[in-house]
CSV table of C-alpha atoms and ligand atoms in Angstrom, one decimal:
chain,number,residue,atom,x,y,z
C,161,UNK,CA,-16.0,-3.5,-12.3
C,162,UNK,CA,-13.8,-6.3,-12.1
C,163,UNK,CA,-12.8,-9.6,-10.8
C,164,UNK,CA,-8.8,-10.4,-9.8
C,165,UNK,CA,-7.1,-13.1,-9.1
C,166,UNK,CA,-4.3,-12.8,-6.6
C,167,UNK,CA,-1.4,-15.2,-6.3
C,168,UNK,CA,1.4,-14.6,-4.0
C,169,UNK,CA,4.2,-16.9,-3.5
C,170,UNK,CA,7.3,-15.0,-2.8
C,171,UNK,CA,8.5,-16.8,0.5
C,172,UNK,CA,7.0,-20.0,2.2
C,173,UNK,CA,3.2,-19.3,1.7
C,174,UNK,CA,1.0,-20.1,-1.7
C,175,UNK,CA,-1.7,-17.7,-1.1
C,176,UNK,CA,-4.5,-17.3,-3.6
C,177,UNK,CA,-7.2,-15.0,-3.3
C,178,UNK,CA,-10.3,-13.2,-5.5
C,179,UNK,CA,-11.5,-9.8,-4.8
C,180,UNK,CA,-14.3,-8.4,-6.9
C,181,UNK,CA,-14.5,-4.9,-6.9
C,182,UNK,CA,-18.2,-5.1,-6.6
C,183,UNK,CA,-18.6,-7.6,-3.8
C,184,UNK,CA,-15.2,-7.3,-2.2
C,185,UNK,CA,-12.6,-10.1,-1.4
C,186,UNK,CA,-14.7,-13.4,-2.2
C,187,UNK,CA,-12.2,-16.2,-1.8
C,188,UNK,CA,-8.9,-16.7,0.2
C,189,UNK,CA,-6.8,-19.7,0.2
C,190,UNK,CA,-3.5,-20.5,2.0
C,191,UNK,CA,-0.9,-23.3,1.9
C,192,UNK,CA,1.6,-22.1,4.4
C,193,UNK,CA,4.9,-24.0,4.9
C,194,UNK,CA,6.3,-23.5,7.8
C,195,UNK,CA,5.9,-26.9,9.3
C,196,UNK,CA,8.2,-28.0,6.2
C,197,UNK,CA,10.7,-25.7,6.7
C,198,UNK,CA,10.6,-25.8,11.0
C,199,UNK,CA,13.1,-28.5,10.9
C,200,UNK,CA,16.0,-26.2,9.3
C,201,UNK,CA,15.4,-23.3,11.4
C,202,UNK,CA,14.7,-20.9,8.7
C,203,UNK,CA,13.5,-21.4,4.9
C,204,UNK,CA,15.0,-23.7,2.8
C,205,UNK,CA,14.7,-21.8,-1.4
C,206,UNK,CA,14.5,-25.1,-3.4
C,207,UNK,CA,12.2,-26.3,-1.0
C,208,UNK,CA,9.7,-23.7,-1.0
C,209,UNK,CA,9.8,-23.4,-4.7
C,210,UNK,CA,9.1,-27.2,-5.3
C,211,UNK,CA,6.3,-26.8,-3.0
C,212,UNK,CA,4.9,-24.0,-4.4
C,213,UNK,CA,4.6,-25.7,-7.7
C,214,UNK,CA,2.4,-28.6,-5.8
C,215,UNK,CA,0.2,-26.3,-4.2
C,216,UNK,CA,-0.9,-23.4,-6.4
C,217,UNK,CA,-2.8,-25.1,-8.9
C,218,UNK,CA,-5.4,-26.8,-6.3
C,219,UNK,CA,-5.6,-23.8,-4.5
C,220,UNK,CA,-6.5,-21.5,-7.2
C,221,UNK,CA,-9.2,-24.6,-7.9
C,222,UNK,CA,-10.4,-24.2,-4.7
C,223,UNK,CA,-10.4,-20.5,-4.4
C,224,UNK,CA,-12.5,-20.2,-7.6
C,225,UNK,CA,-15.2,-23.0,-6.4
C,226,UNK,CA,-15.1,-20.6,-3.2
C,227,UNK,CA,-15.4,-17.8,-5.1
C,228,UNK,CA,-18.4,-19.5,-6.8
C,229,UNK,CA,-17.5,-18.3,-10.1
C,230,UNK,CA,-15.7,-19.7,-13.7
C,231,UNK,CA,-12.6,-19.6,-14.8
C,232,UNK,CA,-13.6,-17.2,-17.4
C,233,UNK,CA,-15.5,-14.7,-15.2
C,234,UNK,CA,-11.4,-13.6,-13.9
C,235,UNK,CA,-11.0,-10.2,-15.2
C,236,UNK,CA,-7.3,-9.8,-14.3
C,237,UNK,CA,-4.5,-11.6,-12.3
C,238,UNK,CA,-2.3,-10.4,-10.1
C,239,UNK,CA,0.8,-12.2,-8.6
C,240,UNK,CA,3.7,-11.3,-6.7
C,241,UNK,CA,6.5,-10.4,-8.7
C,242,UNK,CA,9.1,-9.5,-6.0
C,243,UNK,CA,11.2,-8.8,-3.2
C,244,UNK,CA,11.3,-12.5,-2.6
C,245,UNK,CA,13.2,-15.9,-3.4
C,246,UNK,CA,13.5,-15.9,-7.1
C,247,UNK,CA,12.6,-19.6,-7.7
C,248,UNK,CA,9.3,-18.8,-5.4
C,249,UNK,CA,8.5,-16.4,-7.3
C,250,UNK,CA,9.1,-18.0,-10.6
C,251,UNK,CA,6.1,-20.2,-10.0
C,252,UNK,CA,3.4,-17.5,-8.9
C,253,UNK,CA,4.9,-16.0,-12.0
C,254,UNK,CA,4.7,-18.8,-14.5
C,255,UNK,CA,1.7,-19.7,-13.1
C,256,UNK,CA,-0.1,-16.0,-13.5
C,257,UNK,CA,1.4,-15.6,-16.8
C,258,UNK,CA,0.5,-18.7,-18.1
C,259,UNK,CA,-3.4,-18.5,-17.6
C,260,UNK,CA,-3.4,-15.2,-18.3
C,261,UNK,CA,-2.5,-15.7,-21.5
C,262,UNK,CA,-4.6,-18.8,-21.7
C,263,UNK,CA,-7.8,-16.7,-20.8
C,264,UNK,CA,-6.3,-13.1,-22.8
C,265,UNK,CA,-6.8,-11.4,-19.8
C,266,UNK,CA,-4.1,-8.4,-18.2
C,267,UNK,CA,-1.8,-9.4,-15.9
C,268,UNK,CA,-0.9,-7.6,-13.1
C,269,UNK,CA,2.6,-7.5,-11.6
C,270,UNK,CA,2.7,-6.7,-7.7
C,271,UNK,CA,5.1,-5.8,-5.5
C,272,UNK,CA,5.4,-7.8,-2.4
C,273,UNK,CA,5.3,-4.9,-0.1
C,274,UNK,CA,2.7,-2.5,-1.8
C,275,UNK,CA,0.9,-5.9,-0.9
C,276,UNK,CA,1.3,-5.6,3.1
C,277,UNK,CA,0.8,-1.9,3.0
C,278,UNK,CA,-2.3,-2.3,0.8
C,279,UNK,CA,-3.8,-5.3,3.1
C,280,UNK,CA,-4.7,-2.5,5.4
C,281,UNK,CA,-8.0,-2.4,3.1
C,282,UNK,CA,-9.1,-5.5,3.9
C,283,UNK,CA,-10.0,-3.8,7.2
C,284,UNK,CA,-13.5,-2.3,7.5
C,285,UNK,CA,-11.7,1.1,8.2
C,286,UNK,CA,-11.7,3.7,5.5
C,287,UNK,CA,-8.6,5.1,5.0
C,288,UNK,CA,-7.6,7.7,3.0
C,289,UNK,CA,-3.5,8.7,2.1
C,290,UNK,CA,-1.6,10.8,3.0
C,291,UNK,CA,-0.4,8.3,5.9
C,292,UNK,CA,2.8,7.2,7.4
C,293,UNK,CA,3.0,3.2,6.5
C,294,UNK,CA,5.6,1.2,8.8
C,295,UNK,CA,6.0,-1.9,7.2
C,296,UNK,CA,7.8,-4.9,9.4
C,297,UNK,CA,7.7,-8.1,8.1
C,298,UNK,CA,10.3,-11.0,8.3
C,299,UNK,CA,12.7,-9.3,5.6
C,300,UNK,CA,12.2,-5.6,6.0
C,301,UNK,CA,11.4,-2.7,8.7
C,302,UNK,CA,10.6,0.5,6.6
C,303,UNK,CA,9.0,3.3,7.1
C,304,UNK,CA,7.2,5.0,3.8
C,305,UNK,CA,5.8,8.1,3.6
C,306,UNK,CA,2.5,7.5,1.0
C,307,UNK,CA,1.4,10.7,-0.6
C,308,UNK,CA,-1.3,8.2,-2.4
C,309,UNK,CA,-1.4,5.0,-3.5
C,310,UNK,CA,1.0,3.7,-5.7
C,311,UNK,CA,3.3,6.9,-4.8
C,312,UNK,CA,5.6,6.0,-1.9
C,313,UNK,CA,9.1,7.9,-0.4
C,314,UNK,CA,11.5,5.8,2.0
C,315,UNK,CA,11.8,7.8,5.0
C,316,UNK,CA,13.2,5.2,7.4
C,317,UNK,CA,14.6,1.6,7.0
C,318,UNK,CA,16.6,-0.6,9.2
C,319,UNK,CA,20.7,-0.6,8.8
C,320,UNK,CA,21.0,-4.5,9.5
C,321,UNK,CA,18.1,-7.0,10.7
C,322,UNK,CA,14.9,-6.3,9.9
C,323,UNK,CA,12.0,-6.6,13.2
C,324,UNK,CA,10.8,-10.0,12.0
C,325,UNK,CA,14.2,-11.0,11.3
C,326,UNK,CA,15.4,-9.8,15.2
C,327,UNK,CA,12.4,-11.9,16.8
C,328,UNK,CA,13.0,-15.2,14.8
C,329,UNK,CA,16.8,-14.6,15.7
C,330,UNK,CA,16.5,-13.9,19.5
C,331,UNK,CA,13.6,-16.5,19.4
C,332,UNK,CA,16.0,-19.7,17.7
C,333,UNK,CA,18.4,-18.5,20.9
C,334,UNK,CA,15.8,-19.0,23.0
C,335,UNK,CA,15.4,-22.4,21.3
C,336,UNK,CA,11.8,-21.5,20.3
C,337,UNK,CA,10.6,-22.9,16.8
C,338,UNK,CA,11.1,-21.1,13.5
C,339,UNK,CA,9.4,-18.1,13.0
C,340,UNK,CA,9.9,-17.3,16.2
C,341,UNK,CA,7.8,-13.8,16.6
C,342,UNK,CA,4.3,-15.2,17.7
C,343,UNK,CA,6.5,-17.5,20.0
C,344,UNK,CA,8.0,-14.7,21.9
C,345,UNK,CA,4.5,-12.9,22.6
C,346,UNK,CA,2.9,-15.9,24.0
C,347,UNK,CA,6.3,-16.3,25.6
C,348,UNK,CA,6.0,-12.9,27.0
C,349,UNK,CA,2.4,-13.2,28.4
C,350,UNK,CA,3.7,-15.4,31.2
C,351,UNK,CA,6.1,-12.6,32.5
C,352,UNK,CA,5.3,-9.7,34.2
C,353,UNK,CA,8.2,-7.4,34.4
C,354,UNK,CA,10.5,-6.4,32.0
C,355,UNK,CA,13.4,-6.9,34.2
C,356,UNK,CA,16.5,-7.2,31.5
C,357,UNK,CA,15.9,-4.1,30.0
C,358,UNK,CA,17.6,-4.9,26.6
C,359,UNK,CA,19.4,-2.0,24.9
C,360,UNK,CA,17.0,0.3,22.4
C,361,UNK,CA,19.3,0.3,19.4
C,362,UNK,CA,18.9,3.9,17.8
C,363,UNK,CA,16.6,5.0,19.8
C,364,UNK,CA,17.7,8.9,20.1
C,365,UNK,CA,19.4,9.1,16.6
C,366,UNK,CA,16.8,11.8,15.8
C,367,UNK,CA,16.6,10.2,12.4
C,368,UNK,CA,14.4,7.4,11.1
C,369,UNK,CA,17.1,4.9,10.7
C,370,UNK,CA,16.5,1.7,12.5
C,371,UNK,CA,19.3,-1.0,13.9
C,372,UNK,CA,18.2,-4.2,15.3
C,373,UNK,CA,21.3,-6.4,14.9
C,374,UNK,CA,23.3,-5.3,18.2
C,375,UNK,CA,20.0,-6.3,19.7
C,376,UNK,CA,20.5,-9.8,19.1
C,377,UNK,CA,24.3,-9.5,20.1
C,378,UNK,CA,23.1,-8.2,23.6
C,379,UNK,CA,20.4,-11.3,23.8
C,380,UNK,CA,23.0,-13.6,22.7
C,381,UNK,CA,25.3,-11.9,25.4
C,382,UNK,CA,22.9,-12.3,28.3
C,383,UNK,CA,21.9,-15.9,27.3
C,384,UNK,CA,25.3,-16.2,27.8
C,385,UNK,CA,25.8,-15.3,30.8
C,386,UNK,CA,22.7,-16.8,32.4
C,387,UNK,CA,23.4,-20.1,31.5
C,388,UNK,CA,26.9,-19.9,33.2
C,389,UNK,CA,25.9,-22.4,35.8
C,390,UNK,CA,23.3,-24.2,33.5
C,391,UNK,CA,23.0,-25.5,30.4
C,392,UNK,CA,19.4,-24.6,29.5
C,393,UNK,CA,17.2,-21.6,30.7
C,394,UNK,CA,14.2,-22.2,32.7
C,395,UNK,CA,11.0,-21.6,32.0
C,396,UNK,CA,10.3,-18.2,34.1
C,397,UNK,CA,14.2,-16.8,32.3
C,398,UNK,CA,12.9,-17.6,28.8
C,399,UNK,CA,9.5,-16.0,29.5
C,400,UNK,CA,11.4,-12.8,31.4
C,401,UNK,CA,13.9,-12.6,28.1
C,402,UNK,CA,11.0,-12.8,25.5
C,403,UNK,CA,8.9,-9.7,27.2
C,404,UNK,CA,12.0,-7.6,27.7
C,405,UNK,CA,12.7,-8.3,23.6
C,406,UNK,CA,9.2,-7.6,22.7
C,407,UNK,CA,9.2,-4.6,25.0
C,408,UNK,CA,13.2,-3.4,23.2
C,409,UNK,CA,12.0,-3.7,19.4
C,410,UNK,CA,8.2,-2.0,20.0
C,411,UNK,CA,9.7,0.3,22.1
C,412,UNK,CA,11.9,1.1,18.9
C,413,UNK,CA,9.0,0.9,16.4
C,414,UNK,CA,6.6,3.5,18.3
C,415,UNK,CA,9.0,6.0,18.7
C,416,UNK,CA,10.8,6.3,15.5
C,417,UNK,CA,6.4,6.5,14.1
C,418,UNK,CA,6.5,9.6,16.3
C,419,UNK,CA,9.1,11.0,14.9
C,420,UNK,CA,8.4,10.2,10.8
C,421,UNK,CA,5.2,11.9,12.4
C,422,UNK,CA,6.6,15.2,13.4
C,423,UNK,CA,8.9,15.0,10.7
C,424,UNK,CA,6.2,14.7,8.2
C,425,UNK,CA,2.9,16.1,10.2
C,426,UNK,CA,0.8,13.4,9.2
C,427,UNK,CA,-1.0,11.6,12.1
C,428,UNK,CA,-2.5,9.0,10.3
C,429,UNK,CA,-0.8,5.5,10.4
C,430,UNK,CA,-0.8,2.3,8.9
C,431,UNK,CA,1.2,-0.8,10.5
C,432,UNK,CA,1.5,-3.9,8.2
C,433,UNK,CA,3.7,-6.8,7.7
C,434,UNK,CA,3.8,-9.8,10.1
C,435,UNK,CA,5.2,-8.5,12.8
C,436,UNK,CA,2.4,-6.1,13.0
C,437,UNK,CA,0.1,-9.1,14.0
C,438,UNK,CA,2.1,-8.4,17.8
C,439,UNK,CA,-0.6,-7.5,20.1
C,440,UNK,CA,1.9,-5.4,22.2
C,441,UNK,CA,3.0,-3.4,19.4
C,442,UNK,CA,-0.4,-2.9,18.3
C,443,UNK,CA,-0.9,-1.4,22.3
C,444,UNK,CA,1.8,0.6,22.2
C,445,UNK,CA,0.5,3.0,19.3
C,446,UNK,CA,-3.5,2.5,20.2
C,447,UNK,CA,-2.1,4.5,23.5
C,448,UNK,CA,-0.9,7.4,21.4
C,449,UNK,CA,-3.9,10.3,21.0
C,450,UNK,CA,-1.7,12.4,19.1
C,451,UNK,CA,-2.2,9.0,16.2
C,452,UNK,CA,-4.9,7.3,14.4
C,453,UNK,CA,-3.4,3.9,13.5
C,454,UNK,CA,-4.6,1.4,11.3
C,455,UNK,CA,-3.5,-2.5,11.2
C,456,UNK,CA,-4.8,-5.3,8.4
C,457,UNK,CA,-6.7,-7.7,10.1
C,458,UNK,CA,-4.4,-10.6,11.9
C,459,UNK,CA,-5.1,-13.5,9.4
C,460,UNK,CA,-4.0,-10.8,6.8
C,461,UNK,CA,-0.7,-9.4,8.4
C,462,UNK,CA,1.6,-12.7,7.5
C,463,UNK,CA,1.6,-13.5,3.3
C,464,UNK,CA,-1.3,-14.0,2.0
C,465,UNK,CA,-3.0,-14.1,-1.5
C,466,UNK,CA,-6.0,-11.5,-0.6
C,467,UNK,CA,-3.2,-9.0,-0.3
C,468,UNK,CA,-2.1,-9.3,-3.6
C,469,UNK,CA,-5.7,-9.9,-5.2
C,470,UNK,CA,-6.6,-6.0,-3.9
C,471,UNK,CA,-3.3,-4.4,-4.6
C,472,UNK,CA,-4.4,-5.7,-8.3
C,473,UNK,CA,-7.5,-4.9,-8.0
C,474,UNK,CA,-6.4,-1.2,-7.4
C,475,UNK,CA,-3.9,-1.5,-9.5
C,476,UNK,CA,-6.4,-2.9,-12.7
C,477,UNK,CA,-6.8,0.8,-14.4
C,478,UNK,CA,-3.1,0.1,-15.5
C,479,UNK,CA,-4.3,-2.6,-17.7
C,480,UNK,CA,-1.0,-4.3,-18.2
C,481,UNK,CA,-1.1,-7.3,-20.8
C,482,UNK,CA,2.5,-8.8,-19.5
C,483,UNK,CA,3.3,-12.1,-20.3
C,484,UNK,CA,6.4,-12.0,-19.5
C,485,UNK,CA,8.2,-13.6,-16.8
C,486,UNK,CA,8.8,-10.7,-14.8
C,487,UNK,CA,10.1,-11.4,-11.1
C,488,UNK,CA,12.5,-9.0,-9.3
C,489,UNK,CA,14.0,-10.6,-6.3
C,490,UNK,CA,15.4,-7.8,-5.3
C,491,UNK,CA,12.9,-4.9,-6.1
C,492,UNK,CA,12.3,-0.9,-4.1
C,493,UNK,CA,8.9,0.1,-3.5
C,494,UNK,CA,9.9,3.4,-4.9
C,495,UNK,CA,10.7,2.3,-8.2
C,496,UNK,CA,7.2,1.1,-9.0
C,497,UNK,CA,4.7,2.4,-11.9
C,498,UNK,CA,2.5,5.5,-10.6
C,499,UNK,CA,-1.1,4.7,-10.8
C,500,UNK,CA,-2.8,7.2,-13.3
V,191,ATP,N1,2.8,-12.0,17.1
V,191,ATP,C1,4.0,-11.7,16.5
V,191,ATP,N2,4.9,-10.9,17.1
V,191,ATP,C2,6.0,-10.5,16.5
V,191,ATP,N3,6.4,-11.0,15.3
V,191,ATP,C3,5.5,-11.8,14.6
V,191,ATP,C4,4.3,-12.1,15.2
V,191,ATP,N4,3.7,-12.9,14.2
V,191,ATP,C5,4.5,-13.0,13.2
V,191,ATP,N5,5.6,-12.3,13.4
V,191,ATP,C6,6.8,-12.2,12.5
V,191,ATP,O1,6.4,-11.8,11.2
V,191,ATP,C7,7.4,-12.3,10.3
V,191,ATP,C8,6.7,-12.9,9.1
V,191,ATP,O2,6.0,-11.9,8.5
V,191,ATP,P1,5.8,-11.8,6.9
V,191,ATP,O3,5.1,-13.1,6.5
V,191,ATP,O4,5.1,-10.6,6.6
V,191,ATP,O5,7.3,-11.7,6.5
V,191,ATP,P2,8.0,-12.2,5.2
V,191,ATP,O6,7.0,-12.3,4.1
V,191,ATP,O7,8.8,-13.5,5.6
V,191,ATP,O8,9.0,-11.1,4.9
V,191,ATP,P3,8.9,-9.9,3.7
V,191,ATP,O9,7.5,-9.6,3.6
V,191,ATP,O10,9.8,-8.8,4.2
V,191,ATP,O11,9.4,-10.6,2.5
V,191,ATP,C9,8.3,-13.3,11.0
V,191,ATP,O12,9.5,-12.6,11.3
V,191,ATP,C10,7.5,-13.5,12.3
V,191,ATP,O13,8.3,-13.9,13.4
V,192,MG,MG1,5.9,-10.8,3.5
């Protein structure tokens, strides 16, 4: 029995958490900075990083008087240690290193994306691998076959954007703020038919590749031509463009799921990542009786701390005293440590 301390802070969220293996995820903290990057249109490194370093000590204050526990009842910390912005992670890094050492406790590397497919856990549903996991965030769109935890096999990625990455894209076109994802369904909720019918890149490759790049291009393309006579879209266009891109990229998602499920024969499911928080997506798959689909729950589909905290907390039996600055920016989810 144990008690970890997650810290994430790969991109543009701090996110501190505590799970207890006894009494589950006790504290969650979030300093997101969006609103600081919005201006730009994307996320700005050096900025994220010097924020970061301003945020995670008070939150990991907070989280522990949340937590209603000492300092030196942690058992373990666990912090991101990549894919992500290398300056980002530096902090979570230093940070997580630094009071481990202070406190002689283990500390726990994590990788950013056995986070997401982990945060699945923080749902009440029991789930057990084998399962297909389709992780699409803002900077990947992958499909992993998980035999058990801690033991994953690419079977599908994308060849260009990832799904995130193709809503914020089609959304800035739209002029919608950065990230654009959530923008586009709310968009979407005000139009009724998907009357654009936007191209289904690799739809009938029979493999489990994914492409989401000529997707934009075809947006972009139609914007185009739209605003021929006009030099913004209206209201009902930008509503009628943002349900036929939602309906394009799920349409995409579900079926290449169906086929990594006949591929494989596992019916089991597991959709995380941020763009797994889309209500239409989430649908789509709830439709198919042939699956059983599990999602994390919404507040813990974007980064976030708790995701981190479990993935430690399951990864704890590793014991690993590593006080070394260890961040990978660029980092596979296959090439991580089995869990004995
Ligand atoms: N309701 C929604 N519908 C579609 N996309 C959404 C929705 N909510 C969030 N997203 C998308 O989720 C992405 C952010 O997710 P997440 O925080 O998991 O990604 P990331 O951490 O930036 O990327 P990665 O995890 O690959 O490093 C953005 O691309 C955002 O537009
Ligand atoms: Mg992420």
């Amino acid at each position: 029995m144990a008690i970890i301390l997650g810290i994430e802070s790969s991109c543009d969220e701090t996110g501190v958490a505590i799970y207890s293996h006894e009494n589950g995820l006790i504290a969650n903290k979030i300093y997101t900075q969006i609103p600081l990057h919005q201006e730009y249109g994307g996320v700005v490194p050096e900025l994220a990083s010097r924020d970061h370093i301003k945020r995670i000590i008070p939150l990991i204050d907070e989280a522990i008087k949340e937590a209603n526990i000492n300092k030196t009842d942690i058992n373990a910390i666990s912090y991101t240690n990549g894919p992500g912005l290398n300056g980002a992670l530096l902090v979570g890094s230093g940070v997580a290193v630094s009071i481990g050492y202070a406190l002689n406790i283990p500390v726990i590397p994590i990788h950013h994306m056995e986070g997401h497919l982990l945060s699945t856990l923080l749902s009440d549903d029991n789930i057990e691998a084998p399962f297909i996991a389709l992780l699409v965030s803002g900077g990947h769109s992958q499909i992993i076959k998980v035999t058990q935890i801690g033991e994953y096999e690419l079977i599908g990625d994308t060849l260009d954007d990832a799904a995130g990455e193709a809503f914020d894209k089609t959304a800035k076109m739209l002029g919608l703020p950065y990230p654009g994802g959530k923008y586009i369904a709310e968009l979407a909720l005000k139009a009724k038919h998907d009357i654009y019918n936007l191209p289904r890149p690799m739809l009938h490759s029979k493999d489990l590749q994914m492409s989401f790049s000529g997707l934009k291009t075809a947006v972009l393309t139609l914007i185009n031509t739209l605003t021929k006579n006009q030099t913004i879209l209206d209201e009902a266009t930008k509503a009628n463009l943002s349900l036929s891109i939602e309906e394009a990229i799920t349409d995409v998602l579900v079926s290449k799921i169906e086929l990594a499920s006949k591929i494989t024969g596992i019916k089991k499911v597991v959709i995380s990542g941020g763009v797994s928080s889309n209500l239409k997506l989430r649908n789509k798959f709830d439709k198919i009786s042939q699956l059983k689909t599990y999602y994390p729950p919404l507040k813990f589909c974007t980064d976030n701390g708790a995701m981190i905290a479990i993935a430690g907390a399951i990864r704890y039996n590793l014991r690993k005293y590593d006080y070394k600055f260890n961040v990978k920016p660029r980092f596979k989810l296959t090439e991580l440590d089995k869990i004995p």
